[in-house]
Amino acid sequence: MTDGDYLVIISFASLSCAGDMLVIVTWLSFGSYATNFSVRYVAYAAIADVIASGMCITNQIHAAPTEPLLCSGFAVIQWASNFATWLWTAAIAHSFRKCFLERSADVKPGQECLAHLICWLLPFVLISLAIAFGASFGADPRISANASDGQCDWQSSSGLNVVTDVSADLIIDGSLLSVAAYNCWAFASVSQMMTSASNEADHMLRTSMRSTSIEAHSVHSGDTTEPLAGTSRRLSLWRPFMAYVFVFIGSQGPGVVWNVVSDARPRMSAPQILLTVFYCLANSHGWLNAIVYGLTNRRLADRWRQAPALVTTLVCTICRPWHQLRMRTSSFSGSY
């Protein structure tokens, strides 16, 4: 790659970092005002993605450090974060489908705890599996640690061990393809359930509107108002779910398809500009998610518009105990 290619990749990774940080800060500051579970789940994915993007930027700017253990740590952290980001995307799709299936508008606490265990621990299981098959994490042994193009990465293409190369392809491409396939399946499944829920909501609305007398209204309102509200809340989850699935497929799909094609036909080569585009798309996940996050969470957007007043309130709240202590001290001194 040329210096220009590296600069473009760094720019996209930096945008993702900025988008991820915006999501994280929004969740930490105003998350209690949002009732949608995706506010939390997308923030968890952003935490993983900001680490991966940060390590990507570090790798593109600096050569591999001379300390092998440090370089190996960089590579492990980056790939664990990549896997965690993909898994949290699958967790988002799973939770959306679960909400429609169980006719609820939020996930159960036990499901969220299980998602944390899987999404944060499974990446290290996959990395351990890769190491067991002969992969290494760190600088390419064929490149000097002081070389400008030396990077801390997953090193598997030794050309000597077919098992190592194949296992790396299966773990990386298999994980991405599995998450993509699950997202597509969940999308199709929720689409069918959404059509059914929409018909159900229309039926409830027509039933409620036909209630003309007070007695009929008292009977029907108790039976339809609450289910209708729950159905409407589930239907409101459809747009963000669809957007998150499209963002994941659009950003990660082209790269993984090329990986599969290039593995199947090793002699095939792509233009450098096309590879750069794949890298840029893969590093666009964070800022694209941030756009969807802002557009589909109006309550959080409204809180940001009130940010100056909130900051003033926060500062006053922090300063109030100190001001009260100062007033008590001055009154105590004045008594003499």
Coordinates of C-alpha atoms in Angstrom, one line a residue:
M1 CA 0.0 0.0 0.0
T2 CA 1.1 3.6 -0.6
D3 CA 1.2 6.3 2.0
G4 CA -2.0 7.7 0.5
D5 CA -3.8 4.4 1.1
Y6 CA -2.7 4.3 4.7
L7 CA -3.8 7.9 5.2
V8 CA -7.3 7.1 3.8
I9 CA -7.6 4.0 6.1
I10 CA -6.5 6.1 9.1
S11 CA -9.1 8.7 8.2
F12 CA -12.0 6.2 8.1
A13 CA -10.8 4.5 11.3
S14 CA -10.6 7.9 13.0
L15 CA -14.2 8.7 11.9
S16 CA -15.2 5.4 13.4
C17 CA -13.5 6.2 16.7
A18 CA -15.3 9.6 16.8
G19 CA -18.6 8.0 16.1
D20 CA -18.0 5.3 18.7
M21 CA -17.1 7.8 21.3
L22 CA -20.2 9.9 20.5
V23 CA -22.3 6.8 21.1
I24 CA -20.5 5.9 24.3
V25 CA -20.7 9.4 25.7
T26 CA -24.4 9.6 24.8
W27 CA -25.2 6.3 26.5
L28 CA -23.2 7.3 29.6
S29 CA -24.8 10.7 29.8
F30 CA -28.4 10.2 28.7
G31 CA -28.9 6.4 28.5
S32 CA -31.4 6.5 31.4
Y33 CA -33.8 8.6 29.3
A34 CA -34.0 5.9 26.6
T35 CA -36.2 2.8 26.9
N36 CA -34.9 1.0 23.8
F37 CA -32.4 -1.8 24.7
S38 CA -30.5 -1.1 21.4
V39 CA -29.2 2.1 23.1
R40 CA -27.2 -0.2 25.5
Y41 CA -26.3 -2.9 23.0
V42 CA -25.0 -0.5 20.3
A43 CA -23.0 1.2 23.0
Y44 CA -21.4 -2.1 24.0
A45 CA -20.5 -2.7 20.3
A46 CA -19.1 0.8 20.1
I47 CA -16.8 0.1 23.1
A48 CA -15.4 -2.9 21.2
D49 CA -15.2 -1.1 17.9
V50 CA -13.4 2.0 19.4
I51 CA -10.7 -0.3 20.7
A52 CA -10.3 -2.1 17.4
S53 CA -10.3 1.2 15.4
G54 CA -7.7 2.7 17.9
M55 CA -5.4 -0.3 17.4
C56 CA -5.9 -0.1 13.6
I57 CA -4.8 3.6 13.7
T58 CA -1.8 2.7 15.9
N59 CA -0.8 -0.1 13.5
Q60 CA -1.0 2.2 10.5
I61 CA 0.9 5.1 12.0
H62 CA 3.7 3.3 13.9
A63 CA 5.9 0.4 12.9
A64 CA 5.7 -2.8 15.0
P65 CA 7.3 -2.2 18.4
T66 CA 10.7 -3.9 19.1
E67 CA 9.3 -5.6 22.2
P68 CA 7.7 -8.9 20.8
L69 CA 5.3 -9.3 23.8
L70 CA 3.9 -5.8 23.4
C71 CA 3.4 -6.3 19.7
S72 CA 1.6 -9.6 20.4
G73 CA -0.6 -7.9 22.9
F74 CA -1.5 -5.2 20.3
A75 CA -2.5 -7.9 17.8
V76 CA -4.6 -9.9 20.3
I77 CA -6.4 -6.8 21.5
Q78 CA -7.2 -5.7 18.0
W79 CA -8.6 -9.1 16.9
A80 CA -10.5 -9.7 20.1
S81 CA -12.1 -6.3 19.7
N82 CA -13.0 -7.1 16.0
F83 CA -14.6 -10.4 17.1
A84 CA -16.5 -8.7 19.9
T85 CA -17.8 -6.0 17.6
W86 CA -19.1 -8.7 15.2
L87 CA -20.7 -10.7 18.0
W88 CA -22.4 -7.7 19.5
T89 CA -24.0 -7.1 16.1
A90 CA -25.3 -10.6 16.2
A91 CA -26.5 -10.0 19.8
I92 CA -28.4 -6.9 18.6
A93 CA -30.1 -9.0 15.8
H94 CA -30.9 -11.8 18.3
S95 CA -32.4 -9.4 20.8
F96 CA -34.6 -7.7 18.3
R97 CA -35.9 -11.1 17.1
K98 CA -36.4 -12.2 20.7
C99 CA -38.5 -9.1 21.5
F100 CA -40.8 -9.7 18.6
L101 CA -41.0 -13.4 19.4
E102 CA -41.8 -12.9 23.1
R103 CA -44.0 -9.8 22.4
S104 CA -41.9 -7.6 24.6
A105 CA -40.2 -4.2 24.1
D106 CA -37.0 -4.9 26.0
V107 CA -34.7 -7.9 26.8
K108 CA -34.6 -9.7 30.1
P109 CA -31.7 -9.0 32.4
G110 CA -30.5 -12.6 32.2
Q111 CA -30.3 -12.4 28.4
E112 CA -28.2 -9.3 28.6
C113 CA -25.8 -10.9 31.0
L114 CA -25.5 -13.9 28.7
A115 CA -24.8 -11.6 25.8
H116 CA -21.9 -10.0 27.8
L117 CA -20.4 -13.4 28.5
I118 CA -20.5 -14.6 24.9
C119 CA -19.5 -11.3 23.2
W120 CA -16.5 -10.6 25.5
L121 CA -15.2 -14.1 26.2
L122 CA -15.8 -16.0 22.9
P123 CA -13.2 -13.8 21.0
F124 CA -10.5 -15.0 23.3
V125 CA -11.6 -18.6 22.8
L126 CA -11.3 -18.1 19.0
I127 CA -7.9 -16.5 19.4
S128 CA -6.8 -19.4 21.6
L129 CA -8.1 -21.8 19.0
A130 CA -6.1 -20.1 16.3
I131 CA -2.9 -20.3 18.4
A132 CA -3.6 -24.0 18.9
F133 CA -3.6 -24.4 15.2
G134 CA -0.2 -22.7 14.8
A135 CA -1.2 -19.0 14.2
S136 CA 0.9 -16.3 15.9
F137 CA 0.1 -12.8 16.9
G138 CA 2.7 -10.0 16.5
A139 CA 5.0 -8.7 13.9
D140 CA 5.6 -10.6 10.6
P141 CA 8.9 -12.5 11.2
R142 CA 9.9 -11.8 7.6
I143 CA 9.8 -8.1 8.2
S144 CA 12.2 -6.2 10.5
A145 CA 10.6 -4.8 13.6
N146 CA 12.1 -1.4 12.6
A147 CA 10.7 -1.5 9.1
S148 CA 8.1 1.1 8.2
D149 CA 5.6 -1.5 7.0
G150 CA 6.0 -3.8 10.0
Q151 CA 2.6 -4.3 11.8
C152 CA 1.3 -6.2 14.8
D153 CA -1.3 -8.5 13.3
W154 CA -2.6 -12.1 13.0
Q155 CA 0.3 -13.9 11.3
S156 CA -0.8 -17.2 9.6
S157 CA 0.3 -17.1 6.0
S158 CA 3.6 -18.8 6.4
G159 CA 3.2 -20.9 3.3
L160 CA 4.6 -23.9 5.1
N161 CA 1.7 -25.0 7.2
V162 CA -1.6 -25.5 5.4
V163 CA -3.5 -26.3 8.6
T164 CA -2.5 -22.9 10.1
D165 CA -3.6 -21.0 7.0
V166 CA -6.9 -22.9 6.6
S167 CA -7.8 -22.6 10.3
A168 CA -7.2 -18.8 10.2
D169 CA -9.5 -18.5 7.2
L170 CA -12.1 -20.6 8.8
I171 CA -12.0 -18.7 12.1
I172 CA -12.0 -15.2 10.6
D173 CA -14.2 -15.7 7.5
G174 CA -16.3 -18.2 9.3
S175 CA -17.1 -15.8 12.2
L176 CA -17.9 -13.0 9.8
L177 CA -20.1 -15.2 7.5
S178 CA -21.9 -16.7 10.5
V179 CA -22.7 -13.3 12.0
A180 CA -23.8 -12.0 8.5
A181 CA -25.9 -15.1 7.9
Y182 CA -27.5 -14.8 11.4
N183 CA -28.3 -11.1 10.8
C184 CA -29.9 -11.9 7.5
W185 CA -31.9 -14.8 9.0
A186 CA -33.1 -12.7 11.9
F187 CA -34.0 -9.9 9.5
A188 CA -36.2 -12.2 7.4
S189 CA -37.7 -13.8 10.6
V190 CA -38.5 -10.4 12.1
S191 CA -39.9 -9.1 8.8
Q192 CA -42.5 -11.9 8.8
M193 CA -43.3 -11.3 12.5
M194 CA -43.6 -7.6 11.8
T195 CA -46.1 -8.1 9.1
S196 CA -48.2 -10.2 11.5
A197 CA -47.8 -7.7 14.3
S198 CA -48.8 -4.9 11.9
N199 CA -52.0 -6.7 10.9
E200 CA -52.7 -7.4 14.6
A201 CA -52.3 -3.7 15.4
D202 CA -54.6 -2.7 12.6
H203 CA -57.2 -5.2 13.9
M204 CA -56.9 -3.9 17.5
L205 CA -57.3 -0.3 16.2
R206 CA -60.4 -1.1 14.2
T207 CA -61.9 -3.0 17.2
S208 CA -61.2 0.0 19.5
M209 CA -62.7 2.5 17.0
R210 CA -65.9 0.4 16.8
S211 CA -66.4 0.9 20.5
T212 CA -69.2 3.5 20.5
S213 CA -70.9 3.1 23.8
I214 CA -69.4 3.7 27.2
E215 CA -69.9 0.1 28.2
A216 CA -68.3 -1.2 25.0
H217 CA -65.5 1.2 25.4
S218 CA -64.8 0.1 29.0
V219 CA -64.7 -3.5 27.8
H220 CA -62.6 -3.0 24.7
S221 CA -60.2 -0.4 26.1
G222 CA -59.0 -2.7 28.8
D223 CA -58.4 -5.5 26.3
T224 CA -56.9 -3.5 23.4
T225 CA -55.1 -0.4 24.7
E226 CA -52.3 -2.1 26.5
P227 CA -51.6 -4.8 23.8
L228 CA -51.9 -2.1 21.1
A229 CA -49.3 0.0 22.9
G230 CA -47.0 -3.0 23.3
T231 CA -47.4 -3.9 19.6
S232 CA -46.7 -0.3 18.6
R233 CA -43.5 -0.3 20.6
R234 CA -42.3 -3.5 19.0
L235 CA -43.1 -2.1 15.6
S236 CA -41.0 1.0 16.4
L237 CA -38.0 -1.3 16.8
W238 CA -38.1 -2.3 13.1
R239 CA -36.5 0.7 11.6
P240 CA -33.3 0.7 13.8
F241 CA -33.0 -3.1 13.5
M242 CA -33.2 -2.8 9.7
A243 CA -30.6 0.0 9.6
Y244 CA -28.1 -1.8 11.9
V245 CA -28.3 -5.0 9.8
F246 CA -27.8 -3.0 6.5
V247 CA -24.8 -1.1 8.1
F248 CA -23.1 -4.4 9.1
I249 CA -23.7 -6.1 5.8
G250 CA -22.7 -3.1 3.8
S251 CA -19.5 -2.4 5.8
Q252 CA -18.2 -5.9 6.4
G253 CA -19.8 -7.9 3.5
P254 CA -17.6 -6.8 0.6
G255 CA -14.4 -7.6 2.5
V256 CA -15.4 -11.0 3.6
V257 CA -16.7 -11.9 0.2
W258 CA -13.4 -11.0 -1.3
N259 CA -11.6 -13.0 1.3
V260 CA -13.6 -16.1 0.4
V261 CA -13.1 -15.6 -3.3
S262 CA -9.4 -15.0 -3.0
D263 CA -9.0 -18.1 -0.8
A264 CA -10.9 -20.2 -3.4
R265 CA -8.9 -18.7 -6.2
P266 CA -5.4 -17.9 -4.9
R267 CA -4.1 -16.7 -8.2
M268 CA -6.8 -14.0 -8.5
S269 CA -5.6 -10.5 -7.6
A270 CA -7.6 -7.3 -7.0
P271 CA -6.6 -3.8 -7.8
Q272 CA -5.0 -2.0 -4.9
I273 CA -7.7 0.7 -4.9
L274 CA -10.3 -2.0 -4.5
L275 CA -8.5 -3.5 -1.5
T276 CA -8.3 0.0 0.0
V277 CA -12.0 0.4 -0.4
F278 CA -12.6 -2.9 1.4
Y279 CA -10.4 -1.7 4.3
C280 CA -12.2 1.6 4.4
L281 CA -15.6 -0.1 4.5
A282 CA -14.5 -2.4 7.2
N283 CA -13.4 0.6 9.3
S284 CA -16.7 2.5 8.6
H285 CA -18.8 0.4 11.0
G286 CA -18.4 2.7 13.9
W287 CA -19.4 6.1 12.3
L288 CA -22.2 4.5 10.3
N289 CA -23.7 3.0 13.5
A290 CA -23.4 6.4 15.2
I291 CA -25.5 7.9 12.4
V292 CA -28.2 5.3 12.8
Y293 CA -27.9 5.6 16.6
G294 CA -28.7 9.4 16.4
L295 CA -31.4 9.1 13.8
T296 CA -33.4 6.3 15.6
N297 CA -33.1 7.6 19.2
R298 CA -35.0 10.9 19.3
R299 CA -35.0 11.2 23.0
L300 CA -31.3 11.1 23.2
A301 CA -31.0 13.6 20.4
D302 CA -33.3 15.9 22.3
R303 CA -31.1 15.6 25.4
W304 CA -28.1 16.6 23.4
R305 CA -29.9 19.8 22.3
Q306 CA -30.4 20.6 26.0
A307 CA -26.7 19.8 26.7
P308 CA -25.6 23.4 27.7
A309 CA -28.4 23.6 30.3
L310 CA -27.5 20.1 31.6
V311 CA -23.8 20.9 31.9
T312 CA -24.7 24.1 33.9
T313 CA -26.9 22.0 36.2
L314 CA -24.2 19.4 36.6
V315 CA -21.6 22.0 37.5
C316 CA -23.9 23.7 40.0
T317 CA -24.7 20.3 41.5
I318 CA -21.0 19.5 42.0
C319 CA -20.2 23.0 43.3
R320 CA -23.2 23.2 45.7
P321 CA -21.6 21.2 48.6
W322 CA -18.4 23.2 48.4
H323 CA -20.4 26.5 48.4
Q324 CA -22.5 25.3 51.4
L325 CA -19.3 24.3 53.3
R326 CA -17.8 27.8 52.5
M327 CA -20.9 29.5 53.8
R328 CA -20.9 27.5 57.0
T329 CA -17.2 28.2 57.5
S330 CA -17.6 32.0 57.0
S331 CA -20.6 32.1 59.4
F332 CA -18.6 30.1 62.0
S333 CA -15.7 32.6 61.7
G334 CA -18.1 35.6 62.0
S335 CA -19.5 34.3 65.3
Y336 CA -16.2 35.4 66.9

